[in-house]
């Protein structure tokens, strides 16, 4: 069973479109994250949710809106996509009282 | 400011040779320290972690890392590299009380020569 899963794995879309990426974890973790990996492979946190509540928002444009319907799911919706949004987006989760995070396989977003 | 530096962008070693990947960090207190590995087209897999206690930590796949507080370093080592170790390696720091936010280094790409 996949611990942290993301869909879709690849997403190709045009500028101006709106798209969503879904993430699910079956680890029973309380905290979930979205990270962005740019073309130079640099990883930067975007958001964090703990038990469906937003706890970290790293000055991400408000075109990005995370949504957590329950603590096992954290989705990322992106409005009005721009070329600069092209990247790999990783979902991760962490258990309460722990420090290590478990990452999903990533979603490669390409905006043309 | 909190930061992580991996000085080596790309390292090439021969199969069977030893490996050391460097990681230095800047943090207000002793953070939690991690090494992750990313194979091409894959997600990140946790190799090992340091929270406290013994400064030499063992991880999966034969990797180990040593925390040196005086040098603010957490270098990753492996005594004998296998071709399957070719990947991107990331050092990261974090602290559970900041929502678990991880700060990553730039990554080191490891190539293995036959």
PDB file of C-alpha atoms in Angstrom:
ATOM      1  CA  UNK A   1       0.000   0.000   0.000  1.00  0.00           C
ATOM      2  CA  UNK A   2       1.277   3.444  -0.934  1.00  0.00           C
ATOM      3  CA  UNK A   3       1.734   5.573   2.188  1.00  0.00           C
ATOM      4  CA  UNK A   4       1.432   8.982   0.536  1.00  0.00           C
ATOM      5  CA  UNK A   5      -0.160   9.101  -2.887  1.00  0.00           C
ATOM      6  CA  UNK A   6      -0.692  11.954  -5.325  1.00  0.00           C
ATOM      7  CA  UNK A   7      -2.792  12.320  -8.449  1.00  0.00           C
ATOM      8  CA  UNK A   8      -2.118  13.013 -11.171  1.00  0.00           C
ATOM      9  CA  UNK A   9       1.553  12.130 -11.645  1.00  0.00           C
ATOM     10  CA  UNK A  10       1.836  14.373 -14.692  1.00  0.00           C
ATOM     11  CA  UNK A  11      -0.214  17.443 -15.534  1.00  0.00           C
ATOM     12  CA  UNK A  12       0.210  19.464 -18.717  1.00  0.00           C
ATOM     13  CA  UNK A  13      -1.960  22.525 -19.140  1.00  0.00           C
ATOM     14  CA  UNK A  14      -2.077  25.959 -20.690  1.00  0.00           C
ATOM     15  CA  UNK A  15      -1.539  29.318 -19.093  1.00  0.00           C
ATOM     16  CA  UNK A  16      -4.632  30.736 -17.476  1.00  0.00           C
ATOM     17  CA  UNK A  17      -6.219  27.382 -16.689  1.00  0.00           C
ATOM     18  CA  UNK A  18      -7.206  26.173 -13.224  1.00  0.00           C
ATOM     19  CA  UNK A  19      -6.022  22.774 -12.017  1.00  0.00           C
ATOM     20  CA  UNK A  20      -5.998  20.639  -8.873  1.00  0.00           C
ATOM     21  CA  UNK A  21      -3.609  18.104  -7.437  1.00  0.00           C
ATOM     22  CA  UNK A  22      -4.823  15.592  -4.881  1.00  0.00           C
ATOM     23  CA  UNK A  23      -2.910  14.003  -2.023  1.00  0.00           C
ATOM     24  CA  UNK A  24      -3.878  11.221   0.345  1.00  0.00           C
ATOM     25  CA  UNK A  25      -1.970   9.554   3.161  1.00  0.00           C
ATOM     26  CA  UNK A  26      -2.866   6.315   4.904  1.00  0.00           C
ATOM     27  CA  UNK A  27      -0.325   6.652   7.699  1.00  0.00           C
ATOM     28  CA  UNK A  28      -2.735   8.159  10.195  1.00  0.00           C
ATOM     29  CA  UNK A  29      -0.592  11.303  10.360  1.00  0.00           C
ATOM     30  CA  UNK A  30      -1.907  14.614  11.657  1.00  0.00           C
ATOM     31  CA  UNK A  31       0.137  17.010   9.571  1.00  0.00           C
ATOM     32  CA  UNK A  32       0.398  17.302   5.806  1.00  0.00           C
ATOM     33  CA  UNK A  33       2.489  19.521   3.555  1.00  0.00           C
ATOM     34  CA  UNK A  34       2.920  20.785   0.041  1.00  0.00           C
ATOM     35  CA  UNK A  35       6.410  21.423  -1.285  1.00  0.00           C
ATOM     36  CA  UNK A  36       7.471  22.829  -4.634  1.00  0.00           C
ATOM     37  CA  UNK A  37      10.603  21.564  -6.407  1.00  0.00           C
ATOM     38  CA  UNK A  38      11.844  23.902  -9.111  1.00  0.00           C
ATOM     39  CA  UNK A  39      13.842  23.119 -12.228  1.00  0.00           C
ATOM     40  CA  UNK A  40      17.086  23.279 -10.215  1.00  0.00           C
ATOM     41  CA  UNK A  41      15.647  20.663  -7.844  1.00  0.00           C
ATOM     42  CA  UNK A  42      15.398  23.156  -4.996  1.00  0.00           C
ATOM     43  CA  UNK A  43      12.643  22.158  -2.549  1.00  0.00           C
ATOM     44  CA  UNK A  44      10.628  24.766  -0.712  1.00  0.00           C
ATOM     45  CA  UNK A  45       7.674  24.390   1.587  1.00  0.00           C
ATOM     46  CA  UNK A  46       4.435  25.990   0.487  1.00  0.00           C
ATOM     47  CA  UNK A  47       1.780  24.988   2.998  1.00  0.00           C
ATOM     48  CA  UNK A  48       1.198  22.856   6.037  1.00  0.00           C
ATOM     49  CA  UNK A  49      -2.058  21.630   7.558  1.00  0.00           C
ATOM     50  CA  UNK A  50      -2.539  20.050  10.948  1.00  0.00           C
ATOM     51  CA  UNK A  51      -5.861  18.293  11.505  1.00  0.00           C
ATOM     52  CA  UNK A  52      -7.433  20.255   8.665  1.00  0.00           C
ATOM     53  CA  UNK A  53      -6.155  23.613   9.929  1.00  0.00           C
ATOM     54  CA  UNK A  54      -3.640  25.731   8.028  1.00  0.00           C
ATOM     55  CA  UNK A  55      -0.479  26.227  10.102  1.00  0.00           C
ATOM     56  CA  UNK A  56       2.129  27.250   7.541  1.00  0.00           C
ATOM     57  CA  UNK A  57       1.660  29.483   4.524  1.00  0.00           C
ATOM     58  CA  UNK A  58       5.007  30.449   3.055  1.00  0.00           C
ATOM     59  CA  UNK A  59       4.058  33.619   1.160  1.00  0.00           C
ATOM     60  CA  UNK A  60       2.667  31.637  -1.709  1.00  0.00           C
ATOM     61  CA  UNK A  61       0.584  33.613  -4.262  1.00  0.00           C
ATOM     62  CA  UNK A  62      -3.096  33.457  -3.443  1.00  0.00           C
ATOM     63  CA  UNK A  63      -3.679  31.723  -6.770  1.00  0.00           C
ATOM     64  CA  UNK A  64      -2.651  28.640  -4.798  1.00  0.00           C
ATOM     65  CA  UNK A  65      -5.326  27.411  -2.427  1.00  0.00           C
ATOM     66  CA  UNK A  66      -4.847  24.285  -0.348  1.00  0.00           C
ATOM     67  CA  UNK A  67      -7.876  22.429   0.965  1.00  0.00           C
ATOM     68  CA  UNK A  68      -7.985  19.702   3.564  1.00  0.00           C
ATOM     69  CA  UNK A  69     -11.367  17.936   3.726  1.00  0.00           C
ATOM     70  CA  UNK A  70     -10.043  15.610   6.444  1.00  0.00           C
ATOM     71  CA  UNK A  71      -6.686  14.903   8.002  1.00  0.00           C
ATOM     72  CA  UNK A  72      -5.885  12.181   5.457  1.00  0.00           C
ATOM     73  CA  UNK A  73      -6.282  14.454   2.446  1.00  0.00           C
ATOM     74  CA  UNK A  74      -4.665  17.684   1.342  1.00  0.00           C
ATOM     75  CA  UNK A  75      -5.447  19.008  -2.100  1.00  0.00           C
ATOM     76  CA  UNK A  76      -3.853  21.883  -3.958  1.00  0.00           C
ATOM     77  CA  UNK A  77      -5.871  24.036  -6.304  1.00  0.00           C
ATOM     78  CA  UNK A  78      -4.118  26.476  -8.587  1.00  0.00           C
ATOM     79  CA  UNK A  79      -5.960  29.268 -10.393  1.00  0.00           C
ATOM     80  CA  UNK A  80      -4.836  31.165 -13.474  1.00  0.00           C
ATOM     81  CA  UNK A  81      -1.751  29.040 -14.046  1.00  0.00           C
ATOM     82  CA  UNK A  82       1.441  30.809 -15.102  1.00  0.00           C
ATOM     83  CA  UNK A  83       4.573  29.547 -16.833  1.00  0.00           C
ATOM     84  CA  UNK A  84       6.493  29.945 -13.575  1.00  0.00           C
ATOM     85  CA  UNK A  85       4.225  27.449 -11.870  1.00  0.00           C
ATOM     86  CA  UNK A  86       5.860  24.663 -13.846  1.00  0.00           C
ATOM     87  CA  UNK A  87       7.540  22.469 -11.253  1.00  0.00           C
ATOM     88  CA  UNK A  88       7.225  19.208  -9.377  1.00  0.00           C
ATOM     89  CA  UNK A  89       4.859  19.428  -6.440  1.00  0.00           C
ATOM     90  CA  UNK A  90       5.334  17.052  -3.535  1.00  0.00           C
ATOM     91  CA  UNK A  91       2.895  16.199  -0.811  1.00  0.00           C
ATOM     92  CA  UNK A  92       4.251  14.974   2.519  1.00  0.00           C
ATOM     93  CA  UNK A  93       2.914  13.938   5.903  1.00  0.00           C
ATOM     94  CA  UNK A  94       4.225  13.736   9.450  1.00  0.00           C
ATOM     95  CA  UNK A  95       2.952  11.988  12.549  1.00  0.00           C
ATOM     96  CA  UNK A  96       2.284  13.799  15.828  1.00  0.00           C
ATOM     97  CA  UNK A  97       5.363  14.153  17.985  1.00  0.00           C
ATOM     98  CA  UNK A  98       7.623  13.039  15.157  1.00  0.00           C
ATOM     99  CA  UNK A  99      10.007  15.021  13.020  1.00  0.00           C
ATOM    100  CA  UNK A 100      10.391  12.997   9.867  1.00  0.00           C
ATOM    101  CA  UNK A 101       8.175  13.556   6.871  1.00  0.00           C
ATOM    102  CA  UNK A 102       7.086  11.012   4.295  1.00  0.00           C
ATOM    103  CA  UNK A 103       6.789  12.182   0.748  1.00  0.00           C
ATOM    104  CA  UNK A 104       4.521  11.291  -2.112  1.00  0.00           C
ATOM    105  CA  UNK A 105       5.837  10.492  -5.599  1.00  0.00           C
ATOM    106  CA  UNK A 106       5.316  14.032  -6.856  1.00  0.00           C
ATOM    107  CA  UNK A 107       3.211  15.675  -9.547  1.00  0.00           C
ATOM    108  CA  UNK A 108       5.069  17.165 -12.478  1.00  0.00           C
ATOM    109  CA  UNK A 109       3.141  20.246 -13.610  1.00  0.00           C
ATOM    110  CA  UNK A 110       3.991  21.732 -16.982  1.00  0.00           C
ATOM    111  CA  UNK A 111       2.365  24.997 -18.006  1.00  0.00           C
ATOM    112  CA  UNK A 112       2.605  25.873 -21.702  1.00  0.00           C
TER     113      UNK A 112
ATOM    114  CA  UNK B   1      18.285  32.992   9.008  1.00  0.00           C
ATOM    115  CA  UNK B   2      17.808  29.270   8.867  1.00  0.00           C
ATOM    116  CA  UNK B   3      19.614  27.637   5.962  1.00  0.00           C
ATOM    117  CA  UNK B   4      21.210  24.458   4.747  1.00  0.00           C
ATOM    118  CA  UNK B   5      24.237  24.295   2.496  1.00  0.00           C
ATOM    119  CA  UNK B   6      25.370  21.330   0.484  1.00  0.00           C
ATOM    120  CA  UNK B   7      28.638  22.543  -1.022  1.00  0.00           C
ATOM    121  CA  UNK B   8      28.907  19.869  -3.678  1.00  0.00           C
ATOM    122  CA  UNK B   9      26.425  20.126  -6.539  1.00  0.00           C
ATOM    123  CA  UNK B  10      27.672  16.991  -8.249  1.00  0.00           C
ATOM    124  CA  UNK B  11      29.947  14.161  -7.103  1.00  0.00           C
ATOM    125  CA  UNK B  12      31.186  11.181  -9.090  1.00  0.00           C
ATOM    126  CA  UNK B  13      32.604   8.126  -7.357  1.00  0.00           C
ATOM    127  CA  UNK B  14      33.626   4.707  -8.558  1.00  0.00           C
ATOM    128  CA  UNK B  15      31.552   1.722  -7.587  1.00  0.00           C
ATOM    129  CA  UNK B  16      32.947   0.218  -4.406  1.00  0.00           C
ATOM    130  CA  UNK B  17      34.587   3.468  -3.314  1.00  0.00           C
ATOM    131  CA  UNK B  18      33.633   5.291  -0.154  1.00  0.00           C
ATOM    132  CA  UNK B  19      31.362   8.317  -0.176  1.00  0.00           C
ATOM    133  CA  UNK B  20      30.940  11.418   1.925  1.00  0.00           C
ATOM    134  CA  UNK B  21      28.354  14.075   1.151  1.00  0.00           C
ATOM    135  CA  UNK B  22      28.668  17.319   3.043  1.00  0.00           C
ATOM    136  CA  UNK B  23      25.931  19.279   4.756  1.00  0.00           C
ATOM    137  CA  UNK B  24      26.221  22.425   6.863  1.00  0.00           C
ATOM    138  CA  UNK B  25      23.356  24.211   8.496  1.00  0.00           C
ATOM    139  CA  UNK B  26      22.509  27.481  10.162  1.00  0.00           C
ATOM    140  CA  UNK B  27      19.807  27.254  12.817  1.00  0.00           C
ATOM    141  CA  UNK B  28      18.911  28.940  16.088  1.00  0.00           C
ATOM    142  CA  UNK B  29      19.102  25.762  18.127  1.00  0.00           C
ATOM    143  CA  UNK B  30      19.988  22.169  17.515  1.00  0.00           C
ATOM    144  CA  UNK B  31      17.498  21.144  14.895  1.00  0.00           C
ATOM    145  CA  UNK B  32      16.265  17.822  13.761  1.00  0.00           C
ATOM    146  CA  UNK B  33      18.486  16.725  10.860  1.00  0.00           C
ATOM    147  CA  UNK B  34      17.605  14.527   7.926  1.00  0.00           C
ATOM    148  CA  UNK B  35      19.000  13.045   4.771  1.00  0.00           C
ATOM    149  CA  UNK B  36      16.657  12.172   1.932  1.00  0.00           C
ATOM    150  CA  UNK B  37      17.378  10.492  -1.399  1.00  0.00           C
ATOM    151  CA  UNK B  38      15.536  11.130  -4.641  1.00  0.00           C
ATOM    152  CA  UNK B  39      15.946   8.720  -7.533  1.00  0.00           C
ATOM    153  CA  UNK B  40      15.121  10.071 -11.009  1.00  0.00           C
ATOM    154  CA  UNK B  41      11.409  10.656 -11.404  1.00  0.00           C
ATOM    155  CA  UNK B  42      10.709   9.525  -7.858  1.00  0.00           C
ATOM    156  CA  UNK B  43       9.704  11.048  -4.576  1.00  0.00           C
ATOM    157  CA  UNK B  44      11.967  11.572  -1.595  1.00  0.00           C
ATOM    158  CA  UNK B  45      12.878   8.654   0.608  1.00  0.00           C
ATOM    159  CA  UNK B  46      14.123   9.184   4.151  1.00  0.00           C
ATOM    160  CA  UNK B  47      17.617   7.721   4.600  1.00  0.00           C
ATOM    161  CA  UNK B  48      18.201   8.670   8.226  1.00  0.00           C
ATOM    162  CA  UNK B  49      17.469  11.238  10.901  1.00  0.00           C
ATOM    163  CA  UNK B  50      19.044  12.791  13.954  1.00  0.00           C
ATOM    164  CA  UNK B  51      16.982  14.135  16.839  1.00  0.00           C
ATOM    165  CA  UNK B  52      19.256  13.787  19.854  1.00  0.00           C
ATOM    166  CA  UNK B  53      21.624  11.387  21.586  1.00  0.00           C
ATOM    167  CA  UNK B  54      24.306   9.447  19.776  1.00  0.00           C
ATOM    168  CA  UNK B  55      25.779  11.731  17.142  1.00  0.00           C
ATOM    169  CA  UNK B  56      26.476   8.873  14.730  1.00  0.00           C
ATOM    170  CA  UNK B  57      23.231   7.639  13.221  1.00  0.00           C
ATOM    171  CA  UNK B  58      22.656   4.659  11.021  1.00  0.00           C
ATOM    172  CA  UNK B  59      20.182   4.647   8.189  1.00  0.00           C
ATOM    173  CA  UNK B  60      18.872   2.468   5.457  1.00  0.00           C
ATOM    174  CA  UNK B  61      20.878   1.143   2.503  1.00  0.00           C
ATOM    175  CA  UNK B  62      24.120   1.146   4.504  1.00  0.00           C
ATOM    176  CA  UNK B  63      24.277   4.926   4.996  1.00  0.00           C
ATOM    177  CA  UNK B  64      25.337   6.686   8.157  1.00  0.00           C
ATOM    178  CA  UNK B  65      25.683  10.321   9.165  1.00  0.00           C
ATOM    179  CA  UNK B  66      27.509  12.130  11.916  1.00  0.00           C
ATOM    180  CA  UNK B  67      26.237  15.237  13.666  1.00  0.00           C
ATOM    181  CA  UNK B  68      29.007  17.638  14.679  1.00  0.00           C
ATOM    182  CA  UNK B  69      27.612  20.510  16.686  1.00  0.00           C
ATOM    183  CA  UNK B  70      30.864  22.489  16.692  1.00  0.00           C
ATOM    184  CA  UNK B  71      30.948  22.444  12.890  1.00  0.00           C
ATOM    185  CA  UNK B  72      27.183  22.706  12.338  1.00  0.00           C
ATOM    186  CA  UNK B  73      27.539  19.741  10.037  1.00  0.00           C
ATOM    187  CA  UNK B  74      25.690  16.536   9.332  1.00  0.00           C
ATOM    188  CA  UNK B  75      27.688  14.679   6.696  1.00  0.00           C
ATOM    189  CA  UNK B  76      26.429  11.538   5.039  1.00  0.00           C
ATOM    190  CA  UNK B  77      28.749   8.575   4.502  1.00  0.00           C
ATOM    191  CA  UNK B  78      28.771   5.153   2.949  1.00  0.00           C
ATOM    192  CA  UNK B  79      31.795   2.847   3.006  1.00  0.00           C
ATOM    193  CA  UNK B  80      31.176   1.217  -0.375  1.00  0.00           C
ATOM    194  CA  UNK B  81      28.967   2.744  -3.039  1.00  0.00           C
ATOM    195  CA  UNK B  82      26.776   0.629  -5.304  1.00  0.00           C
ATOM    196  CA  UNK B  83      25.656   1.655  -8.787  1.00  0.00           C
ATOM    197  CA  UNK B  84      22.080   1.816  -7.497  1.00  0.00           C
ATOM    198  CA  UNK B  85      23.089   4.648  -5.139  1.00  0.00           C
ATOM    199  CA  UNK B  86      23.210   7.079  -8.067  1.00  0.00           C
ATOM    200  CA  UNK B  87      20.576   9.682  -7.187  1.00  0.00           C
ATOM    201  CA  UNK B  88      20.036  13.159  -5.775  1.00  0.00           C
ATOM    202  CA  UNK B  89      20.682  13.539  -2.059  1.00  0.00           C
ATOM    203  CA  UNK B  90      19.107  16.224   0.084  1.00  0.00           C
ATOM    204  CA  UNK B  91      20.036  17.332   3.558  1.00  0.00           C
ATOM    205  CA  UNK B  92      17.236  18.971   5.537  1.00  0.00           C
ATOM    206  CA  UNK B  93      16.745  20.597   8.920  1.00  0.00           C
ATOM    207  CA  UNK B  94      13.607  21.216  10.885  1.00  0.00           C
ATOM    208  CA  UNK B  95      11.998  21.353  14.261  1.00  0.00           C
ATOM    209  CA  UNK B  96       8.741  19.802  15.335  1.00  0.00           C
ATOM    210  CA  UNK B  97       7.566  22.961  17.049  1.00  0.00           C
ATOM    211  CA  UNK B  98       7.458  24.998  13.829  1.00  0.00           C
ATOM    212  CA  UNK B  99       4.823  22.774  12.350  1.00  0.00           C
ATOM    213  CA  UNK B 100       7.556  20.446  11.220  1.00  0.00           C
ATOM    214  CA  UNK B 101       8.687  22.795   8.457  1.00  0.00           C
ATOM    215  CA  UNK B 102      11.735  21.363   6.695  1.00  0.00           C
ATOM    216  CA  UNK B 103      14.416  23.513   5.117  1.00  0.00           C
ATOM    217  CA  UNK B 104      16.306  21.727   2.386  1.00  0.00           C
ATOM    218  CA  UNK B 105      19.774  22.097   0.968  1.00  0.00           C
ATOM    219  CA  UNK B 106      20.290  22.468  -2.754  1.00  0.00           C
ATOM    220  CA  UNK B 107      20.951  18.796  -3.216  1.00  0.00           C
ATOM    221  CA  UNK B 108      23.986  16.801  -4.328  1.00  0.00           C
ATOM    222  CA  UNK B 109      23.761  14.679  -7.428  1.00  0.00           C
ATOM    223  CA  UNK B 110      25.713  11.447  -7.079  1.00  0.00           C
ATOM    224  CA  UNK B 111      26.974   9.612 -10.152  1.00  0.00           C
ATOM    225  CA  UNK B 112      28.570   6.185  -9.841  1.00  0.00           C
ATOM    226  CA  UNK B 113      31.209   4.990 -12.312  1.00  0.00           C
ATOM    227  CA  UNK B 114      31.385   1.260 -13.053  1.00  0.00           C
TER     228      UNK B 114
END
